Short mmCIF file of C-alpha atoms and ligand atoms in Angstrom, two decimals:
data_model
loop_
_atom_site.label_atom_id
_atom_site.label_comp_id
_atom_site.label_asym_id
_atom_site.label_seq_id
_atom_site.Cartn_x
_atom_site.Cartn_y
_atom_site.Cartn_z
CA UNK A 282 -2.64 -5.04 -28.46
CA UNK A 283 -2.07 -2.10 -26.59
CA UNK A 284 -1.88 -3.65 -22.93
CA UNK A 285 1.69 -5.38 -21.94
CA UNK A 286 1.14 -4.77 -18.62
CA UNK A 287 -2.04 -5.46 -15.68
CA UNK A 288 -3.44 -2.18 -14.18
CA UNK A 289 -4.58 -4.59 -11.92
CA UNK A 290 -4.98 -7.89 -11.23
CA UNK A 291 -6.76 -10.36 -8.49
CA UNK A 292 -4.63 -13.43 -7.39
CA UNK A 293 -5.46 -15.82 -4.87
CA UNK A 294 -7.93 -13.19 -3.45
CA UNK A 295 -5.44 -10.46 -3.24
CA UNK A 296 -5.75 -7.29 -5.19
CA UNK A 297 -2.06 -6.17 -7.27
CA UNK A 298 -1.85 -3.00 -8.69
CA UNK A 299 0.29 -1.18 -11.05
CA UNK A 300 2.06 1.59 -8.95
CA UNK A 301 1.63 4.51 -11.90
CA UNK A 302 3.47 6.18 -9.76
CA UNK A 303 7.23 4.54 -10.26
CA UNK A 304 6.57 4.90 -13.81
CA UNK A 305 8.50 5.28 -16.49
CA UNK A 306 11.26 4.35 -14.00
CA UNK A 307 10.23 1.02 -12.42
CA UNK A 308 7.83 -1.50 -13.25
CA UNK A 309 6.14 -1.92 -9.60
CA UNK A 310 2.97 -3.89 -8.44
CA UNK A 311 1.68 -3.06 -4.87
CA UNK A 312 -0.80 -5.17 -3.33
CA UNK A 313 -3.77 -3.85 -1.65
CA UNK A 314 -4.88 -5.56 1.29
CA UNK A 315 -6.90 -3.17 2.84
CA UNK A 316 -9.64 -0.44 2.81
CA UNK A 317 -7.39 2.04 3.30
CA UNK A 318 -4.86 0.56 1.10
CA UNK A 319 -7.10 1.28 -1.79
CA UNK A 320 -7.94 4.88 -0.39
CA UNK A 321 -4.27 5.81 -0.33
CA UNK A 322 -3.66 4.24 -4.24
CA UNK A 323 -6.44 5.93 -5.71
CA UNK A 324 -5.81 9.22 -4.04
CA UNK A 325 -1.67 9.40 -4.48
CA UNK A 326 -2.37 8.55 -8.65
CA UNK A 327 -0.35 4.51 -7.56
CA UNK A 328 -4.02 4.19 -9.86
CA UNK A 329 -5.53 6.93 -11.95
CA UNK A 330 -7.55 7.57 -14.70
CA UNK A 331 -11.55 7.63 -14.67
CA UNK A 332 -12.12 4.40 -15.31
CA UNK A 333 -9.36 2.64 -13.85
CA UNK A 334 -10.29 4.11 -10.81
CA UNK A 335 -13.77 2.88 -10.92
CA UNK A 336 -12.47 -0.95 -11.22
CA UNK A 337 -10.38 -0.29 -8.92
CA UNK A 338 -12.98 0.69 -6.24
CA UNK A 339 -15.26 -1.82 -7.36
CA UNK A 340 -12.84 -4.40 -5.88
CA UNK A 341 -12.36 -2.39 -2.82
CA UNK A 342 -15.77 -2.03 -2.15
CA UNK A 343 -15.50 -6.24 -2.47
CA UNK A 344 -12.42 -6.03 0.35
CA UNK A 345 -14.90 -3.88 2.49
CA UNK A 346 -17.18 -5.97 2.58
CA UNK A 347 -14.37 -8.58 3.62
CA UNK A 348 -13.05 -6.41 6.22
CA UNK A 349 -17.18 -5.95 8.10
CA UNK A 350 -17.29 -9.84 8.04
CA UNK A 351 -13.97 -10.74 8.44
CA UNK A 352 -14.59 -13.09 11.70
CA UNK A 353 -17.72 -14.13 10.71
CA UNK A 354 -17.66 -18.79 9.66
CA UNK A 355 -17.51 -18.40 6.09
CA UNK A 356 -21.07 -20.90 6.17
CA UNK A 357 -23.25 -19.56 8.75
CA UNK A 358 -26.36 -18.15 7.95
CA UNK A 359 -26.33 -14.50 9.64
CA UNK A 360 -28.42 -13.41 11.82
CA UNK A 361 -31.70 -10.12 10.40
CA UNK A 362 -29.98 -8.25 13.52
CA UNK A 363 -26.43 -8.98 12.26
CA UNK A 364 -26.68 -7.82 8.34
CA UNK A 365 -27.98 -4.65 9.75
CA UNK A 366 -24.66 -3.87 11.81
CA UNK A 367 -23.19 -5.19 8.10
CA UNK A 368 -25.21 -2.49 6.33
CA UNK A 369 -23.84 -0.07 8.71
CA UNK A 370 -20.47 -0.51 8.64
CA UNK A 371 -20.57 -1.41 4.61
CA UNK A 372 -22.06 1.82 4.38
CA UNK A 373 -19.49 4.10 6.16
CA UNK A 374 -16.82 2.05 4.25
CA UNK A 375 -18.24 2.80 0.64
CA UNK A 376 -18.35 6.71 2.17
CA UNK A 377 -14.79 6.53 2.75
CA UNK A 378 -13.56 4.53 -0.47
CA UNK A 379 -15.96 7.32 -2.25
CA UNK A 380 -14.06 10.08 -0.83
CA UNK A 381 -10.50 9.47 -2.07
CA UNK A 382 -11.28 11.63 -5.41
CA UNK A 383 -13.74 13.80 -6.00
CA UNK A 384 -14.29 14.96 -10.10
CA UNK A 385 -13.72 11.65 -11.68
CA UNK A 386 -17.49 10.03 -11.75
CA UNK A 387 -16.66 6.21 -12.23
CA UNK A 388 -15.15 6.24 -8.78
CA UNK A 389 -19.13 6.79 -7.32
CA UNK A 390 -20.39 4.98 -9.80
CA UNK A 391 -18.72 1.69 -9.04
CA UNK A 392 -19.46 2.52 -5.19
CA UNK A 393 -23.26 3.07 -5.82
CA UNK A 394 -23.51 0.01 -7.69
CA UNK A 395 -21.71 -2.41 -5.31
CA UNK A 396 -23.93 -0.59 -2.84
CA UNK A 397 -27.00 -0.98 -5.41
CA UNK A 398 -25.82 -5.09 -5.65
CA UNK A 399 -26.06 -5.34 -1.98
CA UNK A 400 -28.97 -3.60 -1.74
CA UNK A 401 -30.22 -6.25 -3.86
CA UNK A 402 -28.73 -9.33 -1.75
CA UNK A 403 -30.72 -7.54 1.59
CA UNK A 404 -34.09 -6.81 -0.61
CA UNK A 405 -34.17 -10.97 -1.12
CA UNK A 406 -33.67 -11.70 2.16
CA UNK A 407 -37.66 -9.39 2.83
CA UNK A 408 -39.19 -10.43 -0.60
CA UNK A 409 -42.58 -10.89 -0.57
CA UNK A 410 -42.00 -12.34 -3.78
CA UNK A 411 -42.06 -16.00 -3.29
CA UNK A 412 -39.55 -16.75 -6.70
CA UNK A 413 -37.44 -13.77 -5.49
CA UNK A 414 -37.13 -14.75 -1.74
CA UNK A 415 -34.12 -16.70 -0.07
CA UNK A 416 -34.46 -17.96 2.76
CA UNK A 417 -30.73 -16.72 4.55
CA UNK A 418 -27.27 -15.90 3.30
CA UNK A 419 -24.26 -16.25 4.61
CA UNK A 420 -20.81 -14.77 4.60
CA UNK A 421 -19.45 -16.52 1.49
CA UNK A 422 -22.56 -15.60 -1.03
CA UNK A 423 -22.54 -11.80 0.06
CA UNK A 424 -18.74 -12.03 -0.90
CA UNK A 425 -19.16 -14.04 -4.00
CA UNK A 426 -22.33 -11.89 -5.13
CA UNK A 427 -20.03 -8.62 -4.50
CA UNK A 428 -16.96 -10.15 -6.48
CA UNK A 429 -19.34 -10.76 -9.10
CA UNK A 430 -20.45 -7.18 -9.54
CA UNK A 431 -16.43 -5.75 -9.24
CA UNK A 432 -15.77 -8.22 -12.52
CA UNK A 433 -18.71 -7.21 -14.23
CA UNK A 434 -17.72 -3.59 -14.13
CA UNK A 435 -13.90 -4.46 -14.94
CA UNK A 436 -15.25 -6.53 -17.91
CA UNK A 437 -16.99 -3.63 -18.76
CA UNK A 438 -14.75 -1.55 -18.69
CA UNK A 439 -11.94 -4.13 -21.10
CA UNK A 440 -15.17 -4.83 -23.19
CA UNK A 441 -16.04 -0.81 -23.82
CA UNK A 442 -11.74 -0.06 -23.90
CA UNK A 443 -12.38 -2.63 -27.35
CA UNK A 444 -15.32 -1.50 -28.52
CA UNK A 445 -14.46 2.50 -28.30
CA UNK A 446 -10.96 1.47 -30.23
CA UNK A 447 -13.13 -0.10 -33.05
CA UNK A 448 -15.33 3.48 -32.96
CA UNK A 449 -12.57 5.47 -33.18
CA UNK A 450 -11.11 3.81 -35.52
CA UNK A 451 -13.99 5.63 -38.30
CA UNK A 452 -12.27 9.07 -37.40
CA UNK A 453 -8.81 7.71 -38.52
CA UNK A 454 -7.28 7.82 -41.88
CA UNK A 455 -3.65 6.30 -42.90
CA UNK A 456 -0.93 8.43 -42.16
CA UNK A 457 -2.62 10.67 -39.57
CA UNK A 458 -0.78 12.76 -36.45
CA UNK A 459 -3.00 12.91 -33.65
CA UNK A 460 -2.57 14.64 -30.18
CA UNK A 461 -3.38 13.72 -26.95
CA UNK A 462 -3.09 14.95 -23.15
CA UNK A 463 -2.67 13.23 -20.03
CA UNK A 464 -3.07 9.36 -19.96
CA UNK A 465 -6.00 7.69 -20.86
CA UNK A 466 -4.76 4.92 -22.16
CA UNK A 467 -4.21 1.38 -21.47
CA UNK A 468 -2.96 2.69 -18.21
CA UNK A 469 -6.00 4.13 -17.10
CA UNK A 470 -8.11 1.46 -17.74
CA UNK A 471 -7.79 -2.83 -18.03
CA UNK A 472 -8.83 -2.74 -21.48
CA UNK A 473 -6.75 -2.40 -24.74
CA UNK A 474 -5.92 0.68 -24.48
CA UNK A 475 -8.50 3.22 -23.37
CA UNK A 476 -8.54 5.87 -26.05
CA UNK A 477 -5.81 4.94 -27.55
CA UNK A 478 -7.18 1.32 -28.24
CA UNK A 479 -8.03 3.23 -31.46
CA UNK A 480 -4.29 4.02 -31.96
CA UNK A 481 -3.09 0.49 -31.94
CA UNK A 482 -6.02 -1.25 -33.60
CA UNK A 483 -5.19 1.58 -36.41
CA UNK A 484 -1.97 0.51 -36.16
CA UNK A 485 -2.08 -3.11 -36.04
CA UNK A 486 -3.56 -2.59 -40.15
CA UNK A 487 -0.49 -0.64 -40.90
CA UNK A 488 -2.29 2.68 -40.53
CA UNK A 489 1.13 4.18 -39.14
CA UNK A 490 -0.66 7.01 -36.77
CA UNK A 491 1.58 9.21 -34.64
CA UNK A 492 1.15 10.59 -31.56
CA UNK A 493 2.18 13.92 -29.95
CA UNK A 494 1.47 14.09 -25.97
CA UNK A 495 1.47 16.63 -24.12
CA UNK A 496 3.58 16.16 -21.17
CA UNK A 497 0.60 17.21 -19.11
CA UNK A 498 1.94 19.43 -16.27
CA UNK A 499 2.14 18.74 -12.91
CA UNK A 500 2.25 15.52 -12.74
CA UNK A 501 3.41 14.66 -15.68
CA UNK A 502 0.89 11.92 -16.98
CA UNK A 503 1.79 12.56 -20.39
CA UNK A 504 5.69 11.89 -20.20
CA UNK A 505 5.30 9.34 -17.78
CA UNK A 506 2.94 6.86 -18.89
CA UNK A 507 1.51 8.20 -22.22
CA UNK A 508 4.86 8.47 -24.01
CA UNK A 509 5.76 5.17 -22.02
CA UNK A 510 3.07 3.23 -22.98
CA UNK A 511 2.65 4.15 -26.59
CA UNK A 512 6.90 3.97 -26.74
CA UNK A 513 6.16 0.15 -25.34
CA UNK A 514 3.78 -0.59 -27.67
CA UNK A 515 6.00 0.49 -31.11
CA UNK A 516 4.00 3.65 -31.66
CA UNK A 517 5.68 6.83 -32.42
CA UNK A 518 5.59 9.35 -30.37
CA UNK A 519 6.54 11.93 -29.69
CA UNK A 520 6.36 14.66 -26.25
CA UNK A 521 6.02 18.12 -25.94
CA UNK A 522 5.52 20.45 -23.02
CA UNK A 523 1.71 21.57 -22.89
CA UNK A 524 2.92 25.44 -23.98
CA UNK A 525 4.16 23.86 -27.44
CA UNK A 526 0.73 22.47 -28.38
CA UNK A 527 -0.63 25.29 -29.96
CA UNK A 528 2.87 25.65 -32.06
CA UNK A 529 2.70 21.92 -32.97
CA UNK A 530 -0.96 22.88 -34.32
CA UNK A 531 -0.03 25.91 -36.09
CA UNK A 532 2.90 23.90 -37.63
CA UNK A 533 -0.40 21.47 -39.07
CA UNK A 534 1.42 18.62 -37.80
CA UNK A 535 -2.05 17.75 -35.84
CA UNK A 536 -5.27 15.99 -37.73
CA UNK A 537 -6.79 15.49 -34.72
CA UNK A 538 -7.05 15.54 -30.52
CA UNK A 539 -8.40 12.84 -28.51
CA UNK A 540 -8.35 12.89 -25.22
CA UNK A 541 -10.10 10.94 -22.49
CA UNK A 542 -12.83 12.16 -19.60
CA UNK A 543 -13.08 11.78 -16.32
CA UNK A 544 -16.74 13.19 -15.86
CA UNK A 545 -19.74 14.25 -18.73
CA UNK A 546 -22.28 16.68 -17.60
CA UNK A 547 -25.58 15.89 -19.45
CA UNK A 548 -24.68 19.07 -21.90
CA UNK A 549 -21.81 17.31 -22.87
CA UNK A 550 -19.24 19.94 -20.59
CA UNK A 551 -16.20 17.25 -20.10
CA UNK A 552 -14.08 17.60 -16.84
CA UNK A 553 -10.57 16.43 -17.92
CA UNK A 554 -7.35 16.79 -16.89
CA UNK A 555 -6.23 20.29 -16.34
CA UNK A 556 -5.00 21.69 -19.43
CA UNK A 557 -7.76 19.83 -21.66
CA UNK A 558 -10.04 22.98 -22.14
CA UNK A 559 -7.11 25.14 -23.48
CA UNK A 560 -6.26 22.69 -26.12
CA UNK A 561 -9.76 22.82 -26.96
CA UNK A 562 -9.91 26.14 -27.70
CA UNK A 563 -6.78 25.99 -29.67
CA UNK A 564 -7.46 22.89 -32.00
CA UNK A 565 -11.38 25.55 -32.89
CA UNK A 566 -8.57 28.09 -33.66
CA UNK A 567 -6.84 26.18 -36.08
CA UNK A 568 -9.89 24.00 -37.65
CA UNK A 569 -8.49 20.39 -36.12
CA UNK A 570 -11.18 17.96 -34.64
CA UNK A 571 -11.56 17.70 -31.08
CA UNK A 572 -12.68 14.19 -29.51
CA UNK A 573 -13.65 13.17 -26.30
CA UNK A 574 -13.70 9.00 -26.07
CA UNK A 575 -15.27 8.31 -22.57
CA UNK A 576 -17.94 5.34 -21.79
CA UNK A 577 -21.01 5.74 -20.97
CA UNK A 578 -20.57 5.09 -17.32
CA UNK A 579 -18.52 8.52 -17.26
CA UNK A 580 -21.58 10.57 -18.60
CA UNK A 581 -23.21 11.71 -15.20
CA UNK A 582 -26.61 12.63 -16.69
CA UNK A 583 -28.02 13.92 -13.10
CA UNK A 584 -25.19 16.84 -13.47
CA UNK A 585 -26.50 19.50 -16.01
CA UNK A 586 -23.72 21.25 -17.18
CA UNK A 587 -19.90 21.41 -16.18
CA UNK A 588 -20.18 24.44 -13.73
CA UNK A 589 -21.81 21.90 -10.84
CA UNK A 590 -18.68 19.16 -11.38
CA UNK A 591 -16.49 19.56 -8.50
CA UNK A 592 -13.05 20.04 -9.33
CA UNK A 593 -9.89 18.11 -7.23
CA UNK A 594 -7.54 20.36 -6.11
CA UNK A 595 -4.63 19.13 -5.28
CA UNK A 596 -1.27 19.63 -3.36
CA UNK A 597 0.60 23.03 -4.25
CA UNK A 598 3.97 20.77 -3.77
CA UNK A 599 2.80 19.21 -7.20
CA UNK A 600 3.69 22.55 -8.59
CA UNK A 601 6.54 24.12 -6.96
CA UNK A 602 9.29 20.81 -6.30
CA UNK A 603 7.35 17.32 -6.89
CA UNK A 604 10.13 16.35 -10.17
CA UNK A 605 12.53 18.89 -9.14
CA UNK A 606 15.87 18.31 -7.37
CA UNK A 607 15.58 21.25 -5.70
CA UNK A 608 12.02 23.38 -5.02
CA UNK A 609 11.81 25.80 -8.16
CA UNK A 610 9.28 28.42 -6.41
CA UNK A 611 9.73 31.01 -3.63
CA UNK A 612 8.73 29.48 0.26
CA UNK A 613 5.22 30.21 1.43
CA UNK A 614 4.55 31.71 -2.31
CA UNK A 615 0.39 31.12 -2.83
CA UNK A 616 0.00 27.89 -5.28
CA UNK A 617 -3.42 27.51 -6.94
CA UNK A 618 -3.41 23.42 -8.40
CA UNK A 619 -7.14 22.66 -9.84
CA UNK A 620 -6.35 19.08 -10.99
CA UNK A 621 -9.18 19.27 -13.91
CA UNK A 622 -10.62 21.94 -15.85
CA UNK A 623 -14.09 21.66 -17.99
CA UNK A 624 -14.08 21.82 -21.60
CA UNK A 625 -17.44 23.53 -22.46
CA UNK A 626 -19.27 21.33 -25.34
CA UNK A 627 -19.49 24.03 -28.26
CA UNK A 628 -15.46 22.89 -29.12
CA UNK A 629 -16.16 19.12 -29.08
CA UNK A 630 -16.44 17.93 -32.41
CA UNK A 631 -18.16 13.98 -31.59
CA UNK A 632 -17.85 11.70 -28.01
CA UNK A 633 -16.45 8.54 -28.76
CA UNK A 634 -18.22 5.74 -26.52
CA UNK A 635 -18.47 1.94 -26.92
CA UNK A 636 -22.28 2.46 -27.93
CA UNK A 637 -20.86 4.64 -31.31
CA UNK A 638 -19.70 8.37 -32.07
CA UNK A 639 -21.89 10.90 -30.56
CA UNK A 640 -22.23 14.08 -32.37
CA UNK A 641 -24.06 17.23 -31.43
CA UNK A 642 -26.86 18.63 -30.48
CA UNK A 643 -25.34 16.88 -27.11
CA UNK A 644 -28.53 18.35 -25.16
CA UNK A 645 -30.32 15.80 -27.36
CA UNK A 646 -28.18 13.05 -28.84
CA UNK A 647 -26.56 12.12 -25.02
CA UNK A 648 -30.18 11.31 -23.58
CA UNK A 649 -30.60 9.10 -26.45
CA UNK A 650 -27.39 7.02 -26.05
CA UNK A 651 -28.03 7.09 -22.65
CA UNK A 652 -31.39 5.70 -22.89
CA UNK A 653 -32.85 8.71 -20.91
CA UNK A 654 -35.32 10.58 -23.53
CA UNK A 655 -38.25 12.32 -21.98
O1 LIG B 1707 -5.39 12.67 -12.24
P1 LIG B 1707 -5.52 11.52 -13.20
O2 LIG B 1707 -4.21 11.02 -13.71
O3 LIG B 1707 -6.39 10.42 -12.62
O4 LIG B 1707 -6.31 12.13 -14.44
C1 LIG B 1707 -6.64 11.28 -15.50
C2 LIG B 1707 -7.30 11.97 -16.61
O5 LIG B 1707 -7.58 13.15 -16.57
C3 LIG B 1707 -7.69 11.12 -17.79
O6 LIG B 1707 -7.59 11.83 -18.97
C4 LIG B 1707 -9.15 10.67 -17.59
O7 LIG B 1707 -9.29 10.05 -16.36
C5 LIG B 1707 -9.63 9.80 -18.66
S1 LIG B 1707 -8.94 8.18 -18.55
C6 LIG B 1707 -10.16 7.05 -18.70
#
């Protein structure tokens, strides 16, 4: 359902990606071998998408680790002096991974908590607690322990993909046209299909839902890998450029929007992929539910609202010959590319997570889901 392809994938201890790049054109999978490997994939877009990103840096943060012991016998019990020149150099590694994007939130989050799980692994090596205390560690348990935590939040992430479908699944009826912008769909995550899990679950019951994408200028997520992966997956679609959407709306060919999220601020202001907020304000304009489906690891509660999410911007060669065979914009003309945009809560009709459908008040009902209520 939804997923006839790996994002990525770990074999024999080497981590194979989907390059998202190549797509729709070539189905290529990089490996990633290094620290810097994973930098350069998660900040060219080889992986993308909030929560794809996250896994993805939860198994570099794994290969860091690697990297600051490589050298060190597998077996040895190390040294108090020599896991603090480990905590260093994890450290400035887990800066660096953290650093490739900025506005998507799962990319810290996975870095904190491999951080967090070593934290842990250093905290029994001091415990006065007598059932908490170990006496040493070596090499192999601080790499088994931190392999551990990267497939816990990949299986969190396939487990929430699932369990958001089945949610979404209440807001669809037989027969309905929804639209969507960018990817965030099977491709962005390891799961079933990200937000569009819903899609094919619906689907799979004979449901016949359609999908219009917006092609999602510039870089095209939309006609690359949304109409690609829906088109693999025997669901129509069909594209349009993002200045037909409010058209296709007009035209009431649109029940609904979902799209995905690549950060929550506690108010419920979504940071999305650039575009998002317009067709926000256009699906209020014509009376068509609007749907964020995020998990809960992309609601950042210690950000109040979406003015204090910094926004990627990215290369103005996105925008002026990136696609083109020949540049389409004047030399040395000024290029402003904000990557994401914030869609302010008051046009989001409910948040689909894997814990349910949360509706407004979002001031109130987001603390609850996220088990933060005064
Ligand atoms: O720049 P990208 O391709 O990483 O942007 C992706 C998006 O904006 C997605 O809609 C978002 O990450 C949600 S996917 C889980």
């Amino acid at each position: 359902m939804g997923n006839m392809f790996n994002t990525i994938e770990i074999k024999d201890g080497v981590i194979t990606v989907l390059d998202q790049t190549r797509l729709p054109r070539e189905e290529v999978y990089l490996e990633a071998r290094t620290t810097e490997d994973v930098w350069d994939y998660i900040k060219r877009l080889v992986v993308r998408g909030a929560t794809l990103i996250g896994v993805t840096a939860g198994y570099g943060m794994w290969l860091a680790m690697k990297e600051v012991l490589s050298g060190a016998q597998e077996n040895r019990e190390l040294e108090a002096e020599e896991i603090m020149v480990i905590d260093m150099a994890f450290r400035e590694k887990a800066k660096y991974l953290d650093s490739a994007r900025p506005t998507a939130v799962n990319l810290s989050y996975a870095v904190k908590r491999m951080l967090g799980r070593w934290e842990r692994i250093m905290d029994s090596l001091v415990s006065d607690d007598p059932s908490c205390a170990v006496p040493y560690i070596t090499p192999l348990e601080i790499l088994d322990a931190l392999f551990e935590e990267a497939q816990a939040i990949r299986d969190e992430d396939e487990y929430s993909s699932k369990k958001k479908g089945e949610y979404g699944m209440e807001i669809l009826k037989p027969g309905m046209t929804i639209l969507t912008h960018c990817n965030a769909g099977a491709l962005a995550s390891v799961g079933c299909g990200g937000i569009l899990a819903s899609v094919y679950m619906a689907n799979e019951q004979g449901y016949g839902i359609k999908v219009y994408a917006d092609e999602t200028r510039p870089l095209l997520q939309g006609a690359r890998l949304t109409a690609w992966e829906l088109h693999k997956n025997n669901v129509d679609v069909t594209l349009i450029c993002d200045n037909m959407a409010s058209t296709v709306m007009k035209q009431g060919k649109i029940d609904a929007v979902i799209v995905g999220c690549d950060r929550m601020a506690a108010n419920g202001d979504a940071a999305n992929k650039i575009g998002t907020s317009g067709v926000a304000i256009l699906a209020k304009e014509y009376g068509i539910p609007f749907y964020f489906s995020l998990p809960t690891s992309t609601i950042d509660m210690k950000t109040a609202t979406g003015d204090d999410i910094e926004i990627e911007e990215r290369d103005p060669d996105e925008v002026t010959e990136k696609w083109y065979a020949e540049r389409m914009a004047p030399e040395c003309i000024n290029v402003y590319n904000p990557a994401f945009d914030v869609t302010d809560h008051k046009y989001i009709t409910g948040i689909i997570t894997e814990k349910g459908i949360v509706y407004p008040p979002y001031d109130v009902n987001l603390p609850k889901i996220m088990g933060v209520e005064e």
